[in-house]
mmCIF file of C-alpha atoms and ligand atoms in Angstrom:
data_model
loop_
_atom_site.group_PDB
_atom_site.id
_atom_site.type_symbol
_atom_site.label_atom_id
_atom_site.label_comp_id
_atom_site.label_asym_id
_atom_site.label_seq_id
_atom_site.Cartn_x
_atom_site.Cartn_y
_atom_site.Cartn_z
ATOM 1 C CA MET A 25 9.172 -32.936 -24.409
ATOM 2 C CA ALA A 26 9.908 -30.785 -21.325
ATOM 3 C CA LYS A 27 6.830 -29.502 -19.489
ATOM 4 C CA THR A 28 6.073 -25.787 -20.006
ATOM 5 C CA LYS A 29 6.963 -23.933 -16.832
ATOM 6 C CA ARG A 30 4.166 -21.892 -15.289
ATOM 7 C CA ILE A 31 5.065 -19.007 -13.038
ATOM 8 C CA GLY A 32 3.060 -16.590 -10.904
ATOM 9 C CA ILE A 33 3.908 -12.944 -10.232
ATOM 10 C CA LEU A 34 2.589 -10.368 -7.769
ATOM 11 C CA THR A 35 3.443 -6.887 -6.492
ATOM 12 C CA SER A 36 3.173 -6.212 -2.780
ATOM 13 C CA GLY A 37 3.638 -3.273 -0.376
ATOM 14 C CA GLY A 38 3.602 0.392 -1.381
ATOM 15 C CA ASP A 39 3.753 0.929 -5.132
ATOM 16 C CA SER A 40 6.890 2.320 -6.653
ATOM 17 C CA PRO A 41 8.062 3.464 -10.082
ATOM 18 C CA GLY A 42 9.601 0.607 -12.064
ATOM 19 C CA LEU A 43 7.173 -2.116 -10.964
ATOM 20 C CA ASN A 44 5.662 -2.391 -14.427
ATOM 21 C CA ALA A 45 9.099 -2.364 -16.014
ATOM 22 C CA ALA A 46 10.012 -5.307 -13.749
ATOM 23 C CA ILE A 47 6.778 -7.201 -14.521
ATOM 24 C CA ARG A 48 7.533 -6.665 -18.207
ATOM 25 C CA GLY A 49 11.144 -7.786 -17.747
ATOM 26 C CA VAL A 50 10.185 -11.021 -15.997
ATOM 27 C CA GLY A 51 7.204 -11.548 -18.304
ATOM 28 C CA LYS A 52 8.854 -10.935 -21.658
ATOM 29 C CA ALA A 53 11.872 -13.099 -20.805
ATOM 30 C CA ALA A 54 9.654 -15.843 -19.372
ATOM 31 C CA LEU A 55 7.118 -15.821 -22.218
ATOM 32 C CA GLY A 56 9.142 -14.894 -25.260
ATOM 33 C CA PHE A 57 12.573 -16.224 -24.416
ATOM 34 C CA TYR A 58 11.873 -19.269 -22.252
ATOM 35 C CA ARG A 59 8.339 -20.085 -23.465
ATOM 36 C CA MET A 60 6.906 -20.199 -19.950
ATOM 37 C CA GLU A 61 3.339 -19.335 -18.957
ATOM 38 C CA ILE A 62 2.844 -16.429 -16.601
ATOM 39 C CA ILE A 63 -0.030 -15.622 -14.278
ATOM 40 C CA GLY A 64 -0.359 -12.264 -12.524
ATOM 41 C CA PHE A 65 -2.103 -12.102 -9.141
ATOM 42 C CA ARG A 66 -4.099 -9.006 -8.253
ATOM 43 C CA ASP A 67 -3.364 -6.830 -5.224
ATOM 44 C CA GLY A 68 -0.403 -8.646 -3.756
ATOM 45 C CA PHE A 69 -0.723 -11.746 -1.590
ATOM 46 C CA ARG A 70 -4.479 -11.132 -1.293
ATOM 47 C CA GLY A 71 -4.961 -11.970 -4.970
ATOM 48 C CA LEU A 72 -3.108 -15.227 -4.482
ATOM 49 C CA ALA A 73 -5.250 -16.074 -1.425
ATOM 50 C CA GLU A 74 -8.480 -15.149 -3.214
ATOM 51 C CA ASN A 75 -7.422 -16.617 -6.540
ATOM 52 C CA ARG A 76 -7.865 -13.343 -8.378
ATOM 53 C CA ARG A 77 -5.560 -13.515 -11.355
ATOM 54 C CA ILE A 78 -4.961 -12.694 -14.995
ATOM 55 C CA ARG A 79 -2.968 -14.506 -17.589
ATOM 56 C CA LEU A 80 -0.111 -12.251 -18.712
ATOM 57 C CA GLU A 81 0.299 -12.339 -22.469
ATOM 58 C CA LYS A 82 2.445 -10.464 -24.936
ATOM 59 C CA ASN A 83 -0.179 -7.764 -25.340
ATOM 60 C CA THR A 84 -0.696 -7.300 -21.557
ATOM 61 C CA LEU A 85 3.002 -6.570 -21.240
ATOM 62 C CA ALA A 86 3.164 -4.159 -24.150
ATOM 63 C CA GLY A 87 3.349 -0.429 -23.450
ATOM 64 C CA ILE A 88 3.835 -0.711 -19.682
ATOM 65 C CA LEU A 89 7.567 -0.008 -19.430
ATOM 66 C CA THR A 90 7.088 3.714 -18.866
ATOM 67 C CA VAL A 91 3.902 3.530 -16.810
ATOM 68 C CA GLY A 92 3.985 4.245 -13.050
ATOM 69 C CA GLY A 93 2.255 2.138 -10.390
ATOM 70 C CA THR A 94 1.557 -1.535 -11.052
ATOM 71 C CA ILE A 95 -0.829 -3.069 -13.581
ATOM 72 C CA LEU A 96 -1.453 -5.871 -11.065
ATOM 73 C CA GLY A 97 -2.470 -3.646 -8.156
ATOM 74 C CA THR A 98 -0.851 -3.972 -4.753
ATOM 75 C CA SER A 99 -1.665 -4.216 -1.052
ATOM 76 C CA ARG A 100 0.115 -4.488 2.265
ATOM 77 C CA ASP A 101 -1.623 -7.805 3.094
ATOM 78 C CA LYS A 102 0.475 -10.454 4.806
ATOM 79 C CA PRO A 103 -0.236 -14.140 4.045
ATOM 80 C CA HIS A 104 -0.135 -15.092 7.737
ATOM 81 C CA ARG A 105 -2.354 -12.243 8.944
ATOM 82 C CA MET A 106 -4.885 -11.197 6.322
ATOM 83 C CA ILE A 107 -8.074 -9.364 7.235
ATOM 84 C CA ILE A 108 -10.951 -11.503 5.989
ATOM 85 C CA ASP A 109 -14.515 -10.356 6.793
ATOM 86 C CA GLY A 110 -13.081 -7.951 9.350
ATOM 87 C CA HIS A 111 -10.960 -10.537 11.167
ATOM 88 C CA PRO A 112 -7.267 -11.452 10.895
ATOM 89 C CA ARG A 113 -6.752 -14.905 9.397
ATOM 90 C CA ASP A 114 -3.721 -17.003 8.568
ATOM 91 C CA MET A 115 -4.090 -17.608 4.818
ATOM 92 C CA THR A 116 -0.776 -19.417 4.305
ATOM 93 C CA ASP A 117 -2.409 -22.807 3.721
ATOM 94 C CA VAL A 118 -4.978 -21.351 1.331
ATOM 95 C CA ILE A 119 -2.181 -19.660 -0.609
ATOM 96 C CA ALA A 120 -0.139 -22.875 -0.722
ATOM 97 C CA ARG A 121 -3.216 -24.786 -1.996
ATOM 98 C CA ASN A 122 -3.871 -22.214 -4.726
ATOM 99 C CA TYR A 123 -0.217 -22.330 -5.757
ATOM 100 C CA GLN A 124 -0.389 -26.140 -6.028
ATOM 101 C CA LYS A 125 -3.780 -26.206 -7.796
ATOM 102 C CA LEU A 126 -2.517 -23.785 -10.447
ATOM 103 C CA GLY A 127 0.541 -25.982 -10.956
ATOM 104 C CA LEU A 128 2.969 -23.105 -10.442
ATOM 105 C CA ASP A 129 6.674 -23.833 -10.792
ATOM 106 C CA ALA A 130 7.680 -20.558 -9.169
ATOM 107 C CA LEU A 131 6.193 -17.432 -7.633
ATOM 108 C CA VAL A 132 7.846 -14.042 -8.166
ATOM 109 C CA CYS A 133 7.111 -11.410 -5.499
ATOM 110 C CA LEU A 134 8.056 -7.802 -6.213
ATOM 111 C CA GLY A 135 8.349 -5.779 -3.034
ATOM 112 C CA GLY A 136 10.277 -4.105 -0.237
ATOM 113 C CA GLY A 137 11.256 -5.233 3.254
ATOM 114 C CA GLY A 138 7.835 -6.563 4.295
ATOM 115 C CA THR A 139 7.507 -8.544 1.072
ATOM 116 C CA GLN A 140 10.869 -10.234 1.638
ATOM 117 C CA LYS A 141 9.643 -11.465 5.043
ATOM 118 C CA ASN A 142 6.340 -12.698 3.638
ATOM 119 C CA ALA A 143 8.102 -14.407 0.735
ATOM 120 C CA LEU A 144 10.419 -16.207 3.135
ATOM 121 C CA ARG A 145 7.411 -17.491 5.101
ATOM 122 C CA LEU A 146 5.960 -18.924 1.879
ATOM 123 C CA ALA A 147 9.333 -20.408 0.903
ATOM 124 C CA GLN A 148 9.482 -22.104 4.317
ATOM 125 C CA ARG A 149 5.998 -23.476 3.599
ATOM 126 C CA GLY A 150 7.440 -25.165 0.485
ATOM 127 C CA LEU A 151 6.607 -22.682 -2.278
ATOM 128 C CA ARG A 152 9.328 -21.957 -4.828
ATOM 129 C CA VAL A 153 9.620 -18.208 -4.357
ATOM 130 C CA LEU A 154 11.876 -15.523 -5.853
ATOM 131 C CA THR A 155 11.721 -11.813 -5.044
ATOM 132 C CA LEU A 156 12.829 -8.556 -6.618
ATOM 133 C CA PRO A 157 13.775 -5.552 -4.440
ATOM 134 C CA LYS A 158 11.554 -2.528 -5.055
ATOM 135 C CA THR A 159 11.012 0.500 -2.858
ATOM 136 C CA ILE A 160 11.574 4.220 -3.039
ATOM 137 C CA ASP A 161 13.137 3.921 0.454
ATOM 138 C CA ASN A 162 16.209 1.964 -0.812
ATOM 139 C CA ASP A 163 16.257 0.156 2.552
ATOM 140 C CA VAL A 164 16.521 -3.483 1.391
ATOM 141 C CA VAL A 165 19.766 -5.177 2.457
ATOM 142 C CA MET A 166 22.143 -7.176 0.227
ATOM 143 C CA THR A 167 21.322 -5.265 -2.956
ATOM 144 C CA ASP A 168 23.187 -2.249 -4.326
ATOM 145 C CA SER A 169 19.867 -0.469 -4.767
ATOM 146 C CA THR A 170 16.129 -0.958 -5.188
ATOM 147 C CA PHE A 171 14.065 0.152 -8.161
ATOM 148 C CA GLY A 172 11.866 3.151 -7.450
ATOM 149 C CA PHE A 173 14.573 4.918 -5.477
ATOM 150 C CA ASP A 174 16.161 6.728 -8.399
ATOM 151 C CA THR A 175 12.834 8.130 -9.604
ATOM 152 C CA ALA A 176 11.830 9.299 -6.117
ATOM 153 C CA LEU A 177 15.294 10.823 -5.677
ATOM 154 C CA GLY A 178 14.800 12.850 -8.856
ATOM 155 C CA ILE A 179 11.349 14.037 -7.794
ATOM 156 C CA ALA A 180 12.451 15.012 -4.270
ATOM 157 C CA THR A 181 15.539 16.782 -5.635
ATOM 158 C CA GLU A 182 13.461 18.773 -8.095
ATOM 159 C CA ALA A 183 11.098 19.723 -5.278
ATOM 160 C CA ILE A 184 14.016 21.043 -3.203
ATOM 161 C CA ASP A 185 15.277 22.976 -6.224
ATOM 162 C CA ARG A 186 11.888 24.633 -6.562
ATOM 163 C CA LEU A 187 11.587 25.386 -2.854
ATOM 164 C CA HIS A 188 14.852 27.342 -2.988
ATOM 165 C CA SER A 189 13.494 30.244 -5.005
ATOM 166 C CA THR A 190 10.396 30.740 -2.872
ATOM 167 C CA ALA A 191 12.332 30.354 0.415
ATOM 168 C CA HIS A 192 14.882 32.860 -0.870
ATOM 169 C CA SER A 193 12.276 35.377 -2.029
ATOM 170 C CA HIS A 194 10.370 35.333 1.287
ATOM 171 C CA HIS A 195 13.407 34.985 3.586
ATOM 172 C CA ARG A 196 11.868 31.886 5.094
ATOM 173 C CA ILE A 197 12.834 28.521 6.436
ATOM 174 C CA VAL A 198 11.202 25.867 4.280
ATOM 175 C CA VAL A 199 11.050 22.425 5.834
ATOM 176 C CA ALA A 200 10.534 19.698 3.196
ATOM 177 C CA GLU A 201 9.408 16.321 4.511
ATOM 178 C CA ILE A 202 10.725 13.444 2.431
ATOM 179 C CA MET A 203 9.589 9.805 2.545
ATOM 180 C CA GLY A 204 11.842 6.862 3.394
ATOM 181 C CA HIS A 205 10.090 5.081 6.256
ATOM 182 C CA ARG A 206 12.791 4.528 8.881
ATOM 183 C CA SER A 207 15.804 5.060 6.606
ATOM 184 C CA GLY A 208 17.346 8.318 5.456
ATOM 185 C CA TRP A 209 18.534 7.408 1.950
ATOM 186 C CA LEU A 210 15.967 9.481 0.096
ATOM 187 C CA ALA A 211 16.228 12.598 2.298
ATOM 188 C CA LEU A 212 20.016 12.435 2.364
ATOM 189 C CA GLY A 213 20.359 11.839 -1.382
ATOM 190 C CA ALA A 214 17.840 14.513 -2.380
ATOM 191 C CA GLY A 215 19.122 16.871 0.298
ATOM 192 C CA ILE A 216 22.670 16.663 -1.046
ATOM 193 C CA ALA A 217 21.613 16.785 -4.700
ATOM 194 C CA GLY A 218 19.240 19.696 -4.046
ATOM 195 C CA GLY A 219 21.712 21.605 -1.857
ATOM 196 C CA ALA A 220 19.567 21.619 1.314
ATOM 197 C CA ASP A 221 21.153 23.577 4.156
ATOM 198 C CA VAL A 222 20.005 21.119 6.799
ATOM 199 C CA ILE A 223 19.384 17.394 6.287
ATOM 200 C CA LEU A 224 17.772 15.334 9.040
ATOM 201 C CA ILE A 225 17.666 11.547 8.834
ATOM 202 C CA PRO A 226 16.541 8.825 11.289
ATOM 203 C CA GLU A 227 20.085 7.490 11.604
ATOM 204 C CA ILE A 228 21.344 10.806 13.051
ATOM 205 C CA PRO A 229 19.004 12.023 15.813
ATOM 206 C CA TYR A 230 18.921 15.822 15.898
ATOM 207 C CA ASP A 231 19.196 18.608 18.411
ATOM 208 C CA VAL A 232 16.820 21.375 17.385
ATOM 209 C CA GLY A 233 19.075 23.957 19.072
ATOM 210 C CA LYS A 234 21.958 22.986 16.784
ATOM 211 C CA ILE A 235 19.758 23.319 13.689
ATOM 212 C CA ALA A 236 18.624 26.778 14.808
ATOM 213 C CA GLN A 237 22.256 27.795 15.361
ATOM 214 C CA ALA A 238 23.190 26.698 11.822
ATOM 215 C CA ILE A 239 20.286 28.692 10.363
ATOM 216 C CA GLN A 240 21.174 31.757 12.445
ATOM 217 C CA LYS A 241 24.787 31.537 11.313
ATOM 218 C CA ARG A 242 23.581 31.666 7.703
ATOM 219 C CA SER A 243 21.512 34.749 8.537
ATOM 220 C CA ARG A 244 24.496 36.465 10.166
ATOM 221 C CA GLN A 245 26.454 35.779 6.991
ATOM 222 C CA GLY A 246 23.737 37.473 4.960
ATOM 223 C CA THR A 247 21.655 34.482 3.803
ATOM 224 C CA ASN A 248 18.339 34.764 5.540
ATOM 225 C CA PHE A 249 16.590 31.699 4.170
ATOM 226 C CA SER A 250 17.208 27.993 4.687
ATOM 227 C CA ILE A 251 15.994 24.702 3.276
ATOM 228 C CA VAL A 252 15.606 21.851 5.743
ATOM 229 C CA ALA A 253 15.211 18.385 4.161
ATOM 230 C CA VAL A 254 13.742 16.144 6.834
ATOM 231 C CA ALA A 255 13.168 12.426 6.478
ATOM 232 C CA GLU A 256 9.717 11.360 7.681
ATOM 233 C CA GLY A 257 11.417 9.063 10.208
ATOM 234 C CA ALA A 258 13.895 11.647 11.558
ATOM 235 C CA MET A 259 13.603 12.396 15.246
ATOM 236 C CA SER A 260 15.119 14.413 18.053
ATOM 237 C CA LYS A 261 17.706 12.880 20.356
ATOM 238 C CA GLU A 262 15.148 12.557 23.181
ATOM 239 C CA ASP A 263 12.553 10.857 20.953
ATOM 240 C CA ALA A 264 15.207 8.528 19.514
ATOM 241 C CA ARG A 265 16.211 7.485 23.053
ATOM 242 C CA ALA A 266 12.585 6.732 23.955
ATOM 243 C CA PHE A 267 12.134 4.659 20.755
ATOM 244 C CA LEU A 268 15.329 2.721 21.351
ATOM 245 C CA SER A 269 14.367 1.888 24.921
ATOM 246 C CA ALA A 270 10.877 0.658 23.834
ATOM 247 C CA GLU A 271 12.435 -1.422 21.046
ATOM 248 C CA GLN A 272 14.934 -2.951 23.454
ATOM 249 C CA LYS A 273 12.122 -3.780 25.882
ATOM 250 C CA LYS A 274 10.280 -5.527 23.046
ATOM 251 C CA GLU A 275 13.372 -7.502 22.082
ATOM 252 C CA LYS A 276 14.070 -8.565 25.658
ATOM 253 C CA ALA A 277 10.430 -9.357 26.512
ATOM 254 C CA ARG A 278 10.123 -12.942 27.677
ATOM 255 C CA THR A 279 6.358 -13.077 28.142
ATOM 256 C CA GLN A 280 3.397 -12.283 25.916
ATOM 257 C CA VAL A 281 2.289 -9.590 28.398
ATOM 258 C CA ALA A 282 5.691 -7.862 28.399
ATOM 259 C CA ARG A 283 5.786 -7.969 24.595
ATOM 260 C CA HIS A 284 2.310 -6.486 24.385
ATOM 261 C CA ALA A 285 3.250 -3.676 26.815
ATOM 262 C CA ALA A 286 6.382 -2.840 24.793
ATOM 263 C CA GLN A 287 4.323 -2.887 21.587
ATOM 264 C CA LEU A 288 1.828 -0.451 23.140
ATOM 265 C CA GLU A 289 4.683 1.834 24.161
ATOM 266 C CA LEU A 290 6.056 1.751 20.602
ATOM 267 C CA GLY A 291 2.593 2.449 19.188
ATOM 268 C CA ALA A 292 2.213 5.486 21.478
ATOM 269 C CA LEU A 293 5.623 6.810 20.371
ATOM 270 C CA GLU A 294 4.726 6.316 16.718
ATOM 271 C CA ALA A 295 1.457 8.189 17.232
ATOM 272 C CA LYS A 296 3.376 10.995 18.940
ATOM 273 C CA HIS A 297 5.746 11.161 15.957
ATOM 274 C CA THR A 298 2.883 12.097 13.612
ATOM 275 C CA GLY A 299 3.114 15.808 12.903
ATOM 276 C CA ASN A 300 6.783 15.912 13.901
ATOM 277 C CA THR A 301 7.754 17.981 10.853
ATOM 278 C CA LEU A 302 5.154 20.639 11.648
ATOM 279 C CA ARG A 303 6.357 20.816 15.245
ATOM 280 C CA LEU A 304 9.967 21.074 14.099
ATOM 281 C CA ALA A 305 9.134 23.980 11.766
ATOM 282 C CA LYS A 306 7.350 25.805 14.623
ATOM 283 C CA GLN A 307 10.300 25.265 16.957
ATOM 284 C CA LEU A 308 12.722 26.604 14.353
ATOM 285 C CA GLU A 309 10.522 29.643 13.791
ATOM 286 C CA GLN A 310 10.523 30.397 17.515
ATOM 287 C CA LEU A 311 14.253 29.870 17.903
ATOM 288 C CA THR A 312 15.396 31.808 14.804
ATOM 289 C CA GLN A 313 12.634 34.408 14.439
ATOM 290 C CA LEU A 314 12.503 33.473 10.740
ATOM 291 C CA GLU A 315 9.112 32.648 9.297
ATOM 292 C CA SER A 316 8.857 28.950 8.470
ATOM 293 C CA ARG A 317 6.744 26.835 6.119
ATOM 294 C CA VAL A 318 6.329 23.089 5.649
ATOM 295 C CA THR A 319 6.049 21.130 2.394
ATOM 296 C CA ILE A 320 5.199 17.448 2.718
ATOM 297 C CA LEU A 321 6.204 15.829 -0.563
ATOM 298 C CA GLY A 322 4.228 12.658 0.193
ATOM 299 C CA TYR A 323 2.957 10.336 -2.534
ATOM 300 C CA VAL A 324 4.139 12.582 -5.367
ATOM 301 C CA GLN A 325 7.489 10.879 -4.723
ATOM 302 C CA ARG A 326 6.071 7.445 -5.581
ATOM 303 C CA GLY A 327 3.837 8.313 -8.502
ATOM 304 C CA GLY A 328 4.347 8.649 -12.210
ATOM 305 C CA THR A 329 6.750 7.448 -14.826
ATOM 306 C CA PRO A 330 9.974 5.711 -13.740
ATOM 307 C CA SER A 331 13.362 7.253 -14.498
ATOM 308 C CA ALA A 332 15.614 5.690 -17.144
ATOM 309 C CA ALA A 333 17.834 4.257 -14.370
ATOM 310 C CA ASP A 334 14.855 2.568 -12.682
ATOM 311 C CA ARG A 335 13.566 1.143 -15.989
ATOM 312 C CA LEU A 336 17.012 -0.240 -16.648
ATOM 313 C CA LEU A 337 17.424 -1.707 -13.149
ATOM 314 C CA ALA A 338 13.936 -3.227 -13.122
ATOM 315 C CA THR A 339 14.450 -4.763 -16.567
ATOM 316 C CA ARG A 340 17.871 -6.097 -15.571
ATOM 317 C CA LEU A 341 16.558 -7.720 -12.386
ATOM 318 C CA GLY A 342 13.347 -8.932 -14.022
ATOM 319 C CA THR A 343 15.110 -10.716 -16.861
ATOM 320 C CA ALA A 344 17.735 -12.142 -14.457
ATOM 321 C CA CYS A 345 14.841 -13.511 -12.411
ATOM 322 C CA ALA A 346 13.468 -15.392 -15.437
ATOM 323 C CA ASP A 347 16.965 -16.812 -16.073
ATOM 324 C CA LEU A 348 17.136 -18.066 -12.469
ATOM 325 C CA ILE A 349 13.688 -19.681 -12.705
ATOM 326 C CA GLN A 350 14.769 -21.428 -15.879
ATOM 327 C CA LYS A 351 17.811 -22.767 -13.990
ATOM 328 C CA GLY A 352 15.573 -24.003 -11.170
ATOM 329 C CA VAL A 353 16.826 -21.528 -8.547
ATOM 330 C CA CYS A 354 14.389 -20.428 -5.811
ATOM 331 C CA GLY A 355 14.275 -19.102 -2.244
ATOM 332 C CA VAL A 356 16.249 -16.034 -3.287
ATOM 333 C CA MET A 357 16.013 -12.307 -3.837
ATOM 334 C CA VAL A 358 17.437 -11.200 -7.183
ATOM 335 C CA ALA A 359 19.799 -8.472 -5.993
ATOM 336 C CA ALA A 360 21.505 -5.727 -7.987
ATOM 337 C CA ARG A 361 25.245 -6.211 -7.860
ATOM 338 C CA GLY A 362 27.530 -3.969 -9.909
ATOM 339 C CA GLU A 363 26.342 -4.060 -13.512
ATOM 340 C CA GLY A 364 24.630 -7.390 -13.049
ATOM 341 C CA ALA A 365 22.315 -9.339 -10.773
ATOM 342 C CA GLU A 366 22.933 -11.956 -8.120
ATOM 343 C CA PRO A 367 20.677 -14.357 -6.203
ATOM 344 C CA VAL A 368 20.791 -13.858 -2.412
ATOM 345 C CA PRO A 369 19.104 -16.337 -0.025
ATOM 346 C CA LEU A 370 15.902 -14.858 1.385
ATOM 347 C CA GLU A 371 17.056 -15.723 4.926
ATOM 348 C CA LYS A 372 19.820 -13.135 4.547
ATOM 349 C CA VAL A 373 17.388 -10.408 3.548
ATOM 350 C CA ALA A 374 14.142 -10.934 5.463
ATOM 351 C CA GLY A 375 13.629 -8.950 8.663
ATOM 352 C CA LYS A 376 16.619 -6.666 8.027
ATOM 353 C CA ARG A 377 16.738 -3.014 7.061
ATOM 354 C CA LYS A 378 19.503 -1.148 5.243
ATOM 355 C CA THR A 379 20.094 2.123 7.034
ATOM 356 C CA VAL A 380 22.589 4.894 6.306
ATOM 357 C CA ALA A 381 25.906 4.152 8.046
ATOM 358 C CA LEU A 382 27.197 7.124 10.010
ATOM 359 C CA ASP A 383 30.441 7.057 8.027
ATOM 360 C CA HIS A 384 28.759 6.535 4.658
ATOM 361 C CA PRO A 385 30.400 8.636 1.908
ATOM 362 C CA TRP A 386 27.151 10.582 1.410
ATOM 363 C CA VAL A 387 27.193 11.611 5.070
ATOM 364 C CA GLU A 388 30.844 12.646 4.787
ATOM 365 C CA SER A 389 30.151 14.632 1.596
ATOM 366 C CA ALA A 390 27.231 16.443 3.198
ATOM 367 C CA ARG A 391 29.407 17.458 6.127
ATOM 368 C CA ARG A 392 32.226 18.593 3.832
ATOM 369 C CA VAL A 393 29.960 21.004 1.949
ATOM 370 C CA GLY A 394 28.840 22.471 5.260
ATOM 371 C CA THR A 395 25.398 20.903 5.530
ATOM 372 C CA CYS A 396 24.016 20.761 9.065
ATOM 373 C CA LEU A 397 22.943 17.221 9.927
ATOM 374 C CA GLY A 398 21.370 18.265 13.196
ATOM 375 C CA ASP A 399 23.966 16.660 15.477
HETATM 376 O O1 F6P B 409 7.849 2.152 1.676
HETATM 377 C C1 F6P B 409 7.477 3.138 0.794
HETATM 378 C C2 F6P B 409 6.710 4.209 1.495
HETATM 379 O O2 F6P B 409 6.344 5.142 0.519
HETATM 380 C C3 F6P B 409 7.433 4.878 2.662
HETATM 381 O O3 F6P B 409 8.380 5.813 2.238
HETATM 382 C C4 F6P B 409 6.272 5.449 3.416
HETATM 383 O O4 F6P B 409 6.580 5.581 4.775
HETATM 384 C C5 F6P B 409 5.214 4.416 3.234
HETATM 385 O O5 F6P B 409 5.531 3.699 2.061
HETATM 386 C C6 F6P B 409 3.812 4.936 3.106
HETATM 387 O O6 F6P B 409 2.962 3.849 3.085
HETATM 388 P P1 F6P B 409 1.431 3.811 2.678
HETATM 389 O O7 F6P B 409 1.362 3.758 1.193
HETATM 390 O O8 F6P B 409 0.926 2.555 3.285
HETATM 391 O O9 F6P B 409 0.823 5.058 3.236
#
């Protein structure tokens, strides 16, 4: 008789709607359809390092499809640099030992860009790893989309809808900061869907003077309010130049000292970026003489029940993942492709980020409807 397969599953990185739907998808297909055993690790890679786990059974997976967050808990811990008793430690060997001791046939890691890199490291250490792409940022390469994005898009769009009436009533500029890390998918998507007048994304560095001109033009035409949807990673042309130069220095650095110096420069620029949205709103107020207000949407975008599209995507990818494990496939991310799913080697995904191309149809559409993109 064939040995029962035993698989592990964990969620890592920032939480996102659809994680539980994906756990359920993998779990139900693995348990019910393929008769595998499934172990959930708590709080991402830390749970695997510390051997904190629960056996996932039919009843653990029941009723979680519509629930936000992750029943397993999550963390941003990296296997090769985990803080243990206040000090960074490489826990890769410990993780590999725990994986072996538990007799796992595969480990499923649900996460975004960072998780793909960490999963690849474990795959290179000999673990049979598969990943699923989740993040509200939609910035994972080689997949049509990531689960979590659709829900966050809906929340951010609704927020912009609501900001319209108050901005209109008070004749104000309302600047809405939207998540997305260093990609503009969420701000661009919600900005278009919500009809923002200005959309600022990291991929298109802005000139504050041009934004002010667009707002003033609206005022001259009799519309004395404006909605500015700004991605948290958006920056002015000058700041973008400084970032690029520090990043290039880091890439070119030949010595440890040069790398460290470039890293410090990047850190200082990142620290300076904090509060950028508030500064932008102040600048626009000064330049246009229109009162301005800021709304930071923040974690509201990641919380709560997943949309139908995210439940569907997470279930589709989760069940496809169980199929691949059954076939003995590993070292891949289960990507969304058209109506189906497709395994993509982790090497092609790890360390890369999907950004908005300057000629992407969304960018073109935004320009066509007269949205100012700050350039
Ligand atoms: O990657 C998802 C995300 O929500 C980003 O949009 C945001 O920049 C980041 O996570 C926030 O991370 P944390 O939960 O660690 O504050």
